[in-house]
Every structure is written in C-alpha cells, then in structure tokens.
Tab-separated table of C-alpha atoms and ligand atoms in Angstrom:
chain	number	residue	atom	x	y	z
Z	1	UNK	CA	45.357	124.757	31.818
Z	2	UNK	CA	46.249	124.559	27.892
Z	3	UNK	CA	43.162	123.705	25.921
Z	4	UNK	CA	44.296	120.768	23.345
Z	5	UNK	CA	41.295	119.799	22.234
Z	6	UNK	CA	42.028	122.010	18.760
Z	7	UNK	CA	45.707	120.672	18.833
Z	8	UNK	CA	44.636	116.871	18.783
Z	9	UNK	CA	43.656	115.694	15.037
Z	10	UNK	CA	44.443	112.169	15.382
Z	11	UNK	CA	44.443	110.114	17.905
Z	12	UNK	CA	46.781	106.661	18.492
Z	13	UNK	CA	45.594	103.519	20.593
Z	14	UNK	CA	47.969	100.541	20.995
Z	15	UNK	CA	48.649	97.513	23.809
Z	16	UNK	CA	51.306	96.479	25.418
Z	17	UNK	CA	52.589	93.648	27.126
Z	18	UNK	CA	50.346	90.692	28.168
Z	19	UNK	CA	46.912	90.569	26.973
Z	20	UNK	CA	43.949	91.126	29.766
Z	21	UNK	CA	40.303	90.881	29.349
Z	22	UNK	CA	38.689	94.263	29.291
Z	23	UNK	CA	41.294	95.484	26.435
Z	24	UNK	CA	39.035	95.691	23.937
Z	25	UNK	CA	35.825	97.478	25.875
Z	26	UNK	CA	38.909	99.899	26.529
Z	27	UNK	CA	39.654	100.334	22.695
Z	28	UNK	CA	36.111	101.065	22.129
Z	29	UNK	CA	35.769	102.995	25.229
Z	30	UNK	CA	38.699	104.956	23.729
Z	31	UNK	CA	37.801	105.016	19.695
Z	32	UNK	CA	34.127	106.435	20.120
Z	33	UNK	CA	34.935	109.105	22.731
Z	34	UNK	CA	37.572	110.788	20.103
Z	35	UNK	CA	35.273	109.945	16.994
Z	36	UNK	CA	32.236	111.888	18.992
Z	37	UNK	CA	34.799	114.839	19.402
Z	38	UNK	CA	35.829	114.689	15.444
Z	39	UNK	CA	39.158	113.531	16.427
Z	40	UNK	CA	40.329	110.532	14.050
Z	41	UNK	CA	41.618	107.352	15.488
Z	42	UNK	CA	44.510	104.820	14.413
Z	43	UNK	CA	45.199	101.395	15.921
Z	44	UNK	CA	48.838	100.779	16.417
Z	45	UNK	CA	48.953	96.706	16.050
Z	46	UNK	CA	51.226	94.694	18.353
Z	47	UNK	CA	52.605	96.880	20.856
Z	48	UNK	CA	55.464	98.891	20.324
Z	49	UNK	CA	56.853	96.564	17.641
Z	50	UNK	CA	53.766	98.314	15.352
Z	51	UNK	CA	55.401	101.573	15.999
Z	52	UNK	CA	58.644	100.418	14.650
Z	53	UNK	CA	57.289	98.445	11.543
Z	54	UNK	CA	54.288	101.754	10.928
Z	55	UNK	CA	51.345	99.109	11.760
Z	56	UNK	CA	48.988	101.613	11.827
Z	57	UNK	CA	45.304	100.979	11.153
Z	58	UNK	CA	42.450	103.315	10.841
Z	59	UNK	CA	39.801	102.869	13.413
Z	60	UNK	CA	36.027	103.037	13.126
Z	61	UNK	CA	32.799	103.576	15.149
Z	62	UNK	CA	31.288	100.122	12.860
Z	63	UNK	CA	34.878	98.395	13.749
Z	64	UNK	CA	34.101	98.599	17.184
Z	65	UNK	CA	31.157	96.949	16.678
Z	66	UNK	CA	30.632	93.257	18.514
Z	67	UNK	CA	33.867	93.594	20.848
Z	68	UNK	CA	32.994	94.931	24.036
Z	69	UNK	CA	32.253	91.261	25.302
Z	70	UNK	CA	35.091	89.548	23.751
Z	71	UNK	CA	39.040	88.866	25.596
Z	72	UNK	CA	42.120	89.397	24.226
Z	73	UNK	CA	42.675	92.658	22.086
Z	74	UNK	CA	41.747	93.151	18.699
Z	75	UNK	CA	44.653	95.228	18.218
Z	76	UNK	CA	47.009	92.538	19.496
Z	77	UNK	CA	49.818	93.257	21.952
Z	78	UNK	CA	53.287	92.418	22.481
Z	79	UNK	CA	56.894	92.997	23.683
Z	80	UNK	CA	59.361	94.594	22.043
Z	81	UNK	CA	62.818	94.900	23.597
Z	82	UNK	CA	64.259	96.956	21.012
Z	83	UNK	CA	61.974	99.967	22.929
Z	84	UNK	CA	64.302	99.918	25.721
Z	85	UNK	CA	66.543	101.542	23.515
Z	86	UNK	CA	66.573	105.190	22.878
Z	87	UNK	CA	67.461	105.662	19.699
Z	88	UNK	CA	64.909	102.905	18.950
Z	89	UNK	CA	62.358	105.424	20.424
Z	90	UNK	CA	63.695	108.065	17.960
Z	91	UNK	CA	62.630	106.036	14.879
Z	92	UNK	CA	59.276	104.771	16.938
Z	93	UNK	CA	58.686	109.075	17.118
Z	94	UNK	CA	59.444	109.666	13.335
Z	95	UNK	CA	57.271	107.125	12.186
Z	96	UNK	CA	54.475	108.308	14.464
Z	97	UNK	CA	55.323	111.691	13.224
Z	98	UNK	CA	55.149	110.841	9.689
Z	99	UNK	CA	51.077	109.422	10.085
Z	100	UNK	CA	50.784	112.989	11.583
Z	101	UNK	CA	49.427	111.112	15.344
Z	102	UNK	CA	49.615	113.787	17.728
Z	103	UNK	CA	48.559	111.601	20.679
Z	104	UNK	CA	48.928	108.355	22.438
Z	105	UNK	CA	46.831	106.174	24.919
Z	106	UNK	CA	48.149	103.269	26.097
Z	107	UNK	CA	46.470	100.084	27.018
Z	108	UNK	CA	49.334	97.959	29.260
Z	109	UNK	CA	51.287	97.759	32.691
Z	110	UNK	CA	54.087	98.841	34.436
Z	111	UNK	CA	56.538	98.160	31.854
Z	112	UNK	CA	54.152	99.675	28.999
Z	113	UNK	CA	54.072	102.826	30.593
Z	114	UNK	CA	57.576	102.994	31.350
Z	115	UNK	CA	58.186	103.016	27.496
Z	116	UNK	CA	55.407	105.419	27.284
Z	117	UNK	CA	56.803	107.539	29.675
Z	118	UNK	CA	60.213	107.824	28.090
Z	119	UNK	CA	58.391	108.246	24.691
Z	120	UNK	CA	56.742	112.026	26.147
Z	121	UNK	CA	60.013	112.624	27.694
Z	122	UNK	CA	62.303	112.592	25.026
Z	123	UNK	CA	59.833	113.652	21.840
Z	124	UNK	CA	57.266	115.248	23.954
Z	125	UNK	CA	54.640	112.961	22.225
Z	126	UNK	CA	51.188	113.819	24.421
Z	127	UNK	CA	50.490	110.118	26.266
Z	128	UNK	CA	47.968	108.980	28.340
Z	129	UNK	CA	47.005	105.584	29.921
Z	130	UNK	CA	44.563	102.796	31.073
Z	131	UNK	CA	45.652	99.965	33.450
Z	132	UNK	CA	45.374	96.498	31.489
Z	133	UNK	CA	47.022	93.790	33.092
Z	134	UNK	CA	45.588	90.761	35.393
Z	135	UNK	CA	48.199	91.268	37.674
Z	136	UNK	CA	46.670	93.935	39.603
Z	137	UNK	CA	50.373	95.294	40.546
Z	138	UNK	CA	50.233	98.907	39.132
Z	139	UNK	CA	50.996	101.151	41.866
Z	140	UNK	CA	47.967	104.619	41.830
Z	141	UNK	CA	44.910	102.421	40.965
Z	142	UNK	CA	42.648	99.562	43.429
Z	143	UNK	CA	42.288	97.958	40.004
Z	144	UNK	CA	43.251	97.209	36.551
Z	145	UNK	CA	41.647	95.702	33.823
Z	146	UNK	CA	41.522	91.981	33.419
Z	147	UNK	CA	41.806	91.200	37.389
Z	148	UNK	CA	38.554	90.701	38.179
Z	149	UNK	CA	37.640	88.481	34.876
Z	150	UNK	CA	41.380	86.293	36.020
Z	151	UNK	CA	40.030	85.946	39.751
Z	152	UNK	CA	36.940	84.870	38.805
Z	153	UNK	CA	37.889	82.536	35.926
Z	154	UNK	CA	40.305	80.989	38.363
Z	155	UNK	CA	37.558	80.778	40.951
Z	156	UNK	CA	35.145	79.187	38.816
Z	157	UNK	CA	37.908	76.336	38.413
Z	158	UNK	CA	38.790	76.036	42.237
Z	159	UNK	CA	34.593	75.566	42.839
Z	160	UNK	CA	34.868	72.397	40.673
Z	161	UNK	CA	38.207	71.392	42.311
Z	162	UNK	CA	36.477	71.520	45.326
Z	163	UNK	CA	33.929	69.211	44.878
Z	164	UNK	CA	36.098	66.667	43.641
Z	165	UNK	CA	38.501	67.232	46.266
Z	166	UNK	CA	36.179	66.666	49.151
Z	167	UNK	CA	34.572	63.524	47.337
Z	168	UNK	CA	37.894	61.800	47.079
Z	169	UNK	CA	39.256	63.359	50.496
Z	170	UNK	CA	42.455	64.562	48.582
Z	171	UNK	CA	44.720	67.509	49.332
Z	172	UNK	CA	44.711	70.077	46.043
Z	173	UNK	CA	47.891	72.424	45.339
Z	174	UNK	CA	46.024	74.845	42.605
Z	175	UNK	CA	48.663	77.149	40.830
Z	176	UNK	CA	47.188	80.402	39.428
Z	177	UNK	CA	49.072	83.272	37.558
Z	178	UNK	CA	51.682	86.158	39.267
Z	179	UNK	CA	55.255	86.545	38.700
Z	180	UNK	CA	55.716	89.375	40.976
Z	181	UNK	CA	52.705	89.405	43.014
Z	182	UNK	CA	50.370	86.904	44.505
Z	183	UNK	CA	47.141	89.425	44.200
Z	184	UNK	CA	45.315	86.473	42.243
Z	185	UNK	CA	46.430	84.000	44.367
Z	186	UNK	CA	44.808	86.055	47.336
Z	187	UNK	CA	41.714	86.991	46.089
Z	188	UNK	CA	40.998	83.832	44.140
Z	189	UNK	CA	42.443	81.964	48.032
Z	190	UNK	CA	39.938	84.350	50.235
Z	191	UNK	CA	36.955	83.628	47.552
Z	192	UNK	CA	37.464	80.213	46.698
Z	193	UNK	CA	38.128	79.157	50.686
Z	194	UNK	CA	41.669	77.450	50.572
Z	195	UNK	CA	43.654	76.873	53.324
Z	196	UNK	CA	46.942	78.339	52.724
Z	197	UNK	CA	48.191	81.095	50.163
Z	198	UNK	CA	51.205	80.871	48.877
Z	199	UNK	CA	52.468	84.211	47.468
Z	200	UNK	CA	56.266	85.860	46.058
Z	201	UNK	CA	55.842	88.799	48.932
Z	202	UNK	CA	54.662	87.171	51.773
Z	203	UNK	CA	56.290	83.583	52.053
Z	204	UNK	CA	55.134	81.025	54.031
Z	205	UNK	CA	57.120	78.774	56.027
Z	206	UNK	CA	56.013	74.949	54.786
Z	207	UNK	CA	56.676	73.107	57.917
Z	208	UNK	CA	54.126	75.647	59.607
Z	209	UNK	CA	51.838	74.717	56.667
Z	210	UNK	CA	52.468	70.945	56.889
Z	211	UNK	CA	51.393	71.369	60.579
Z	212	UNK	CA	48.271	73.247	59.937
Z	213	UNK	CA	47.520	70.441	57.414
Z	214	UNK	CA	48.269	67.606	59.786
Z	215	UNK	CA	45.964	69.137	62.805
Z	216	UNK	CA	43.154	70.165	60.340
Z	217	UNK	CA	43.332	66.155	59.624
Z	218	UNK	CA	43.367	65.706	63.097
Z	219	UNK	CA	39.994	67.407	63.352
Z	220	UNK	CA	38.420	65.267	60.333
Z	221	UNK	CA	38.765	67.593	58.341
Z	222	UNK	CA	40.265	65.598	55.206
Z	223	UNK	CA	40.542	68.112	52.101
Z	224	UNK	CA	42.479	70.929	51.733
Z	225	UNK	CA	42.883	73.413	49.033
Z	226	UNK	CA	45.950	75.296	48.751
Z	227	UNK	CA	46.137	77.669	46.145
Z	228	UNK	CA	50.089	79.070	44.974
Z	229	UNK	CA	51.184	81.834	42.661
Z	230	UNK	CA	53.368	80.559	40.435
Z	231	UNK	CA	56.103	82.603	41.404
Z	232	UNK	CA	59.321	82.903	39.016
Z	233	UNK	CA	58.843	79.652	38.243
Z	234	UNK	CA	55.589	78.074	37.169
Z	235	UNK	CA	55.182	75.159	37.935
Z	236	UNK	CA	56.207	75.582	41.085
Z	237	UNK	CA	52.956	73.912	42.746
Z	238	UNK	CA	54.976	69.911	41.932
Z	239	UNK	CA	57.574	71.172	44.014
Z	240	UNK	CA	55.615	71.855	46.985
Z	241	UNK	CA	53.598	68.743	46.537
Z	242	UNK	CA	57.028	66.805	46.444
Z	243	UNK	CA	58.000	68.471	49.735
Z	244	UNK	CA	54.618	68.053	51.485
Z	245	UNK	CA	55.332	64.253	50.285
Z	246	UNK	CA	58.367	63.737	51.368
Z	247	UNK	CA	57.357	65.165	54.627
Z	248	UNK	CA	53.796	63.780	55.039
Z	249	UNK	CA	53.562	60.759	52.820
Z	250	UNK	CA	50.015	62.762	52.305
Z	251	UNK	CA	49.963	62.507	48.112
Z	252	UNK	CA	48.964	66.046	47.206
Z	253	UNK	CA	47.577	66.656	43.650
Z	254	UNK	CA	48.024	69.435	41.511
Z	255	UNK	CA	46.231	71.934	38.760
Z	256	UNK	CA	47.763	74.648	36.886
Z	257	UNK	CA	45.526	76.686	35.835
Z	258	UNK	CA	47.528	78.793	33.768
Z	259	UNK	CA	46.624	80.898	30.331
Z	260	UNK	CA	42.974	80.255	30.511
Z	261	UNK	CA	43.198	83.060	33.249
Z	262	UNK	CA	44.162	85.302	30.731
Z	263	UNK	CA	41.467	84.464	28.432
Z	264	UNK	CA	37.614	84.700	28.456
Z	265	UNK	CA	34.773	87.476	28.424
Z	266	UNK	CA	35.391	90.575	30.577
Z	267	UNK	CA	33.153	90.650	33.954
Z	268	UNK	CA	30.996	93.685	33.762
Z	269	UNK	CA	33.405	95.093	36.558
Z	270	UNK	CA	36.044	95.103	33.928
Z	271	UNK	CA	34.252	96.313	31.214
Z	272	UNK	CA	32.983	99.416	32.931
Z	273	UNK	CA	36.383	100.141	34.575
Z	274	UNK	CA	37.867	99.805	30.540
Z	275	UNK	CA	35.021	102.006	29.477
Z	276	UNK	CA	35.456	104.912	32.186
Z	277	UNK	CA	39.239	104.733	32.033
Z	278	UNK	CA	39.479	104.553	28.363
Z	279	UNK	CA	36.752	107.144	27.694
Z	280	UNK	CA	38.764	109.745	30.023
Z	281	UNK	CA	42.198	109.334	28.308
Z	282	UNK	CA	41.065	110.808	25.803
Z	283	UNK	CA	39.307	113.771	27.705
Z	284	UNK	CA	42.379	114.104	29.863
Z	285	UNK	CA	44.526	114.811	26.859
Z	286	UNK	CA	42.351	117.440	25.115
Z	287	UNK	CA	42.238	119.209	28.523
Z	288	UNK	CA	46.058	119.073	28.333
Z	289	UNK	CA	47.001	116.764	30.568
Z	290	UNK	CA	49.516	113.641	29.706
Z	291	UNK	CA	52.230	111.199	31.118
Z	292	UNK	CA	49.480	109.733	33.506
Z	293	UNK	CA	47.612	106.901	33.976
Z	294	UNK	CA	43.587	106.983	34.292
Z	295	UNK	CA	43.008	104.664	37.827
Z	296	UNK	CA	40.558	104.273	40.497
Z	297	UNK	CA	40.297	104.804	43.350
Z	298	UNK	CA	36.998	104.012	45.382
Z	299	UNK	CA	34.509	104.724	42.872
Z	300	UNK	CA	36.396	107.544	41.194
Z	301	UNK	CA	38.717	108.236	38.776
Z	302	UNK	CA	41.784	109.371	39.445
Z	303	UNK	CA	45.333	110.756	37.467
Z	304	UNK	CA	48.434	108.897	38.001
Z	305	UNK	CA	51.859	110.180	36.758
Z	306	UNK	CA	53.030	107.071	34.941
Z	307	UNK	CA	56.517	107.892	36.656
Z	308	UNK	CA	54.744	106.932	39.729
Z	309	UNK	CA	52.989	103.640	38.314
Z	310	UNK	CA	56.285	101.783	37.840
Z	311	UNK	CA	58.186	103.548	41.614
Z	312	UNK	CA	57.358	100.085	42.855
Z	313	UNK	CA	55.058	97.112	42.666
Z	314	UNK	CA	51.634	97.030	43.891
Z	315	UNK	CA	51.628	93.836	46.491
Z	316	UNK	CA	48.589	91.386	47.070
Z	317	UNK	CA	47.026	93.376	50.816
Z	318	UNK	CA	48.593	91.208	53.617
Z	319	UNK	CA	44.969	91.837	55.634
Z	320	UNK	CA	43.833	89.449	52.747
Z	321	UNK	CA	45.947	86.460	53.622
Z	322	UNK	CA	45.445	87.211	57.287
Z	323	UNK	CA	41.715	87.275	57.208
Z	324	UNK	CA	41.970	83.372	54.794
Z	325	UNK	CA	43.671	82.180	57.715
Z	326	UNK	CA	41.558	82.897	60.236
Z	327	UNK	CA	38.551	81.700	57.935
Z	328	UNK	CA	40.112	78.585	56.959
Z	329	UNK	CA	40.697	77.154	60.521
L	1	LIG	P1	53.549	95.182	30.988
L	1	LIG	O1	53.281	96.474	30.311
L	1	LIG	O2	52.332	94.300	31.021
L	1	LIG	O3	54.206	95.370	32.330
L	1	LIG	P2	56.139	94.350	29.903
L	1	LIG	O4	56.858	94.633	31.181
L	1	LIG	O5	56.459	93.106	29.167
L	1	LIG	O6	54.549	94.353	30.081
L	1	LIG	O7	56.419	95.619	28.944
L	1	LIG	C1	55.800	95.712	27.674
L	1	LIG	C2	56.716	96.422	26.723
L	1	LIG	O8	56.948	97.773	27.154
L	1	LIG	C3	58.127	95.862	26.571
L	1	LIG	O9	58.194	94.731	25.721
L	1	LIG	C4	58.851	97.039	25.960
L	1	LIG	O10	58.526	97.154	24.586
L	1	LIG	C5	58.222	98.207	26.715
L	1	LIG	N1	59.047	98.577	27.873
L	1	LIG	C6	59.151	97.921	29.057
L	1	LIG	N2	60.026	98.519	29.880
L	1	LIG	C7	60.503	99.593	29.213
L	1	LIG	C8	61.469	100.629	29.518
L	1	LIG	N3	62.113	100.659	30.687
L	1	LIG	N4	61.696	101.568	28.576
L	1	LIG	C9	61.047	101.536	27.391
L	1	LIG	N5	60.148	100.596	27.036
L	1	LIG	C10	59.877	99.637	27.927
C-alpha cells in the first residue's frame, strides 16, 4: 500500500451541506492530527462555493482553540449547485491546485460526498470523509455526527411537552426534522414515549391511528404524544391535526420543533465520534487510501467507499417503530 505520508504537504478541510453539531470537534479532530504530522492545514469556507471563489484560510493549532463544545461550523457550510457541473469541478480543481492542496477531507452527507467523489474521479484529487449530518441516513456508518445532539435536543423538548400535555389532558402532534428519513422521529418517538411515529418510509395508516387514539381514551388514558417527521413538507404536523379533527372532533395541538435541532452543543457521543472519524481521515490518506468515508460500526471504525454512501438512503430501523408500539399500548 503506497505510503503518502511524504506526498501530502497541505492538507484541505471544508463542510458541506447542512450544518450538524459535532462539525467543529471534527475540524479540530482533523487540523491537529495533520499539524502533529507537519502537514499544513487550510479551511475551505462555505462548502464548495469556497472552492470556486479560493476561500481558503490557513488553519492553526491556537484557532482550534475553544470550539470543540460549540454547534454549527466555524468554517461555515453550504450548497452550491454550480458543483453538479463538471466543468465547474474543473475550475474548483485549478484553484485547489493553484494553493498547492494535495488533499481533501470532507465534513457533509450524502450529497457532499457525491461531489467529493466526482472531484477524485475526474482530477484524482486524494479525498477522504467524516459523516456530518443529523439525518443519520448515510448508508456504511450506525452514526453520523450531529444525530445524537438532534435526538436529544428534540427529546429534551418532548419531556416538557409532556408535562404540559398530561396536565391539560391534550393530544400533542410534535414535528421534528427528516426529509427523507424519519430516524429522528424514531429515536426521539422510542425515547421520548409517544404513541405513534409518523415517518416518509414507513407510513402509517391514520384511521388505524385515530382508532388507537380513541381506545387508549377509552382506557383513561387522556394524552397522547405523537411525534411526525416533517416529511417533504414541514409543516406537515397541522395537516394531520386537521384530519384527526375532522375525524375526532379531539382538538390536537401542535409544536414544530424545527432548526433548534440543528443547533446546540455536541453530546459527548458526537464529539468523540467527530474526533475519531476526523482524526483518521487524515491517517487514512497518508496511508494511501481515499474516496471513502471514516464510519462506525459497533465501536470501530470502519472505511466506506463514498460511491457506496450515496447507493441508497439509510432508513430509520423498522424494529424501532415496532418496539414504540408495543411500549406505548
Ligand atoms: P448533504 O451533503 O448534507 O447531503 P446536499 O445534498 O445539499 O447536502 O449537498 C451538499 C452539496 O454537495 C451540494 O450543494 C453540491 O454543492 C454538492 N453536491 C451534491 N450532489 C452532488 C453531485 N451529484 N455532484 C457533485 N456535487 C454534488
């Protein structure tokens, strides 16, 4: 296996996409593993936008100073359509070129890696990546960074729900964050106790719902909480609450919990995962390795061809929603 660790001089670090807590332990995960090995480090600012308009930044051991406990990304991220286009990438490759970066890591998702992937493929830039998205959708890892701090944010706000819902006897429809994937919306439903999950993979049929919520009545029991992804649509928690209406007359209220799930200081499960990840994208590359993703599996690390992080989506585990069901009865 090819030995880069003489080739590498300087070293790139950008995000991509939608910010996640945990970014910036990653950064600093990332920065003082390549200072220690005399490699020197640039910050590409605002996703792939900062390749295109040479927003490059050198990094520092004092810089990284202060940030392993804070969200967001001192680097800021972005999205940049232009990328999609290849001789977009050409320019994105000539400016790299030109501040003499002969490797990448990339802190993003699915769609980050896909631009990172076409990046090594067609200028054979050395990439690597760490998995930074709440989503918790990338295919090759059990986690990514920012899904734990977003469960538990939206957790902390269903606990507080809760206690106003049972005082008041009132049915709750609490809307938390996936597009594609309801992995929030089943953790955060298992954890925080509701009584149905509403998630984009697995639908569930509302008059069976309705039903559940009528007999549950039936047996005195006279809150619910019902926690929805918001789906293509957010928002979409006032149109079940309309429906259950209509249906019911039962008046259901509802809480969007929305970007404050993005926000906030990284558990210490995200921070180590950003720290471990980060630290061995940089090893992985000096030992020759690229177009992968650092993930874990268990409690190891493990290489993921970023070809094989976007395949398909990573949905929320069905034995999840099964197990709320049975718990909620
Ligand atoms: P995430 O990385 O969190 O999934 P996005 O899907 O928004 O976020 O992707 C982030 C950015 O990655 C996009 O704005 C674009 O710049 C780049 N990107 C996404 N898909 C591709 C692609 N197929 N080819 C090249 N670049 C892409």
């Amino acid at each position: 296996m090819a030995n880069h660790s003489e080739k590498i001089k300087k070293l790139a670090v950008y995000c991509s996409g939608g910010d996640a807590p945990g970014m910036n332990a990653g950064i600093r995960s990332i920065v003082r593993t390549a200072l220690s090995k005399n490699i020197e480090v640039v910050g590409i600012r605002g996703g792939y936008t900062g390749f295109l308009e040479k927003k490059f930044d050198e990094l520092t051991r004092r810089g990284m100073a202060n940030i392993i406990q804070r969200g967001g990304t001192i680097l800021k991220t972005g999205r940049c359509l232009e990328f999609l286009k290849s001789e977009v990438r050409v320019k994105a490759a000539e400016n790299l070129k030109a501040e003499k970066i002969d490797a990448l890591v990339c802190i993003g998702g699915d769609g980050s890696f896909n631009g990172a992937h076409a990046l090594f493929q067609e200028h054979q830039i050395p990439i690597t990546g760490i998995p930074g998205t709440i989503d918790n959708d990338l295919m090759g890892t059990d986690r990514t960074i920012g899904f734990d701090t977003a469960v538990n944010t939206a957790l902390d706000a269903i606990d507080r729900i809760r206690d106003t819902a049972a005082s008041h006897d009132r049915l709750f429809i609490i809307e938390v964050m996936g597009r594609d994937t309801g992995s929030i919306a089943g953790f955060v439903g298992l954890a925080g106790g509701a009584e149905e999950i509403f998630t984009p993979e697995f639908p569930l049929s509302l008059d069976k719902v309705i039903e559940k919520i009528k007999k549950s009545r039936e047996r005195g029991k006279n809150s619910s909480i019902l926690i929805t992804a918001e789906g293509q649509k957010p928002g979409r928690a006032y149109d079940l609450a309309e429906q259950i209406r209509k249906k019911t007359q039962l008046e259901a209220k509802v809480c969007i919990l929305g970007h404050q799930q993005r926000g906030g200081s990284p558990t210490a499960y995200d921070r180590i995962l950003a720290s471990r990840t980060g630290s061995q994208a940089v090893e992985t590359l000096l030992q020759g390795r690229c177009d992968l993703m650092i993930g874990v599996r268990g409690d190891d690390l493990v290489e993921v061809p970023f070809a094989d992080t976007f395949k398909s989506r990573k949905a929320c585990p069905k034995n999840l929603l099964d197990l709320a069901q049975i718990l909620s009865l």
